[in-house]
Amino acid sequence: MISSLSVKLEINDTKTKQQLEEIIAQAGGFRITGNNNGACDLLILEIADEPDAAFRHLASIQSANLAKHVFLTSKRTESDILIRALKAGAKEFFTQPISTTEVSSALLKLLEQNGDRTKPARVEPRQGKIIDVFGSKGGVGTTTVAVNVATSLMELGNIQSVALIDMNLLFGEIPLFLNMDPAFDWVEVARNISRLDPTYLMSIFTKHSSGIHVLPSPSKIATDSFISAEVVEQLLKLMQSMFDYIVIDSGQAIDDTSMKILEVSDLVLMVGVLSLPCLIKIKRLQETFRMVGFPRDENVKIVMNRYNKKSDISLKEAEESLKRTIFWTIPNNYQATMSAINQGKPLSVIAGGSEIAKSFTDLTAFLGGSGEIKKEKRAFWGLI
Ligand SMILES: Nc1ncnc2c1ncn2[C@@H]1O[C@H](COP(=O)(O)OP(=O)(O)OP(=O)(O)O)[C@@H](O)[C@H]1O
Ligand SMILES: [Mg+2]
């Protein structure tokens, strides 16, 4: 058994260096070494303004066997850099600003691999929450809800990482809603599922300016890869170790993959509107879920979108008909949602301060815990 692992930090960014020193001290089982020429168990190296020089330096360290393990960190997230990091054999790649939980769980993993049983209990691996946004019908606003829940969660400030994935398996609209042009999509995941690890997966996601990581659906039919329930399960499991929240736009499909997502989700936001066909559809979906045994009633929360107090069907009538409480209402605001879609921006950016933007902030504060709602939220997740 080893007593502690030596870590060498080659980091120019003062804030990142300080943060890493704190996380390493907190983790226990590691000691930072200032010995510049000797070998170390773990090297954490920053890729800054001159990536070529940094990768050359790394290659020379590796050829001299001076670092058993390497983690890289950078402000840059171009796929070229991520691919080079992967090829260089880096075990982890932390995008700056670095996430404490991401670094802690990487350190924990390293300790486990090195057989240290003395690790302190406080360094727990991340177990991200999966929120499945499920449309009870087409066009009720599922993508609007998924996109704005993901971006609002990130805006809360107390959550470090959020991923948004599109399960409308062909021609999903998330890149359009966020004005993005992602290099990779689901096909890349399905093709490489057997060799996915956090570093590689991170290079497949595209980071949006809001801070969320996005995995879009394919824009053309792929004939050489198959997105199965097993692929989805494996992907989500890995993602739970990397992100605090994973928000999924599931559309309205009921198939093998969407059933798997419903099964493994911590929370299903069932999106509907106050119309008779929609209420009938929600009832049928509830009956189906009860028949297959998941998701359980308490994990499914009904969100009524486009809510207008003057609608023909009142909330009370809807609740009586569904025999369920309506968990949340999102106000009707066609102009704001249309501008958000057309400009490819979240509602908080397009219509910050509006009732609809506030509704998303309050909903995510409830789910993600901030300020006063935190206590209720703890109880809420505790129940699930
Ligand atoms: N709260 C709202 N108030 C008014 N209009 C809304 C609201 N939410 C969404 N919409 C509008 O409804 C339309 C459909 O929205 P969206 O694409 O999010 O729905 P969807 O359920 O994902 O659709 P699809 O079934 O095509 O995937 C858009 O034009 C959007 O502007
Ligand atoms: Mg949609």
XYZ file of N, CA and C and ligand atoms in Angstrom, residues 139 141-144 166 168 172-173 177 249 251-252, ligand 2:
40
model
N -44.996 19.373 -30.530
C -45.207 20.818 -30.595
C -45.631 21.488 -29.301
N -43.747 22.179 -26.782
C -42.678 23.005 -26.218
C -41.600 22.202 -25.502
N -41.468 20.925 -25.850
C -40.477 20.065 -25.179
C -39.056 20.603 -25.355
N -38.715 20.965 -26.588
C -37.347 21.453 -26.823
C -37.140 22.793 -26.109
N -38.153 23.660 -26.147
C -38.053 24.945 -25.433
C -37.778 24.689 -23.951
N -29.798 15.583 -27.141
C -30.980 15.568 -28.005
C -31.292 14.129 -28.409
N -34.160 13.377 -30.044
C -34.996 13.346 -31.252
C -34.042 12.809 -32.312
N -32.910 16.671 -34.772
C -33.254 17.387 -33.538
C -32.936 18.871 -33.713
N -33.560 19.690 -32.899
C -33.457 21.132 -33.141
C -32.597 21.895 -32.137
N -31.824 25.986 -31.692
C -32.281 26.760 -30.533
C -31.118 27.490 -29.857
N -33.619 16.118 -24.117
C -34.827 16.410 -24.899
C -35.225 15.084 -25.550
N -38.179 14.337 -26.909
C -39.258 14.383 -27.891
C -40.456 13.596 -27.381
N -41.168 12.933 -28.284
C -42.352 12.165 -27.834
C -42.234 10.685 -28.137
Mg -38.692 19.480 -30.188
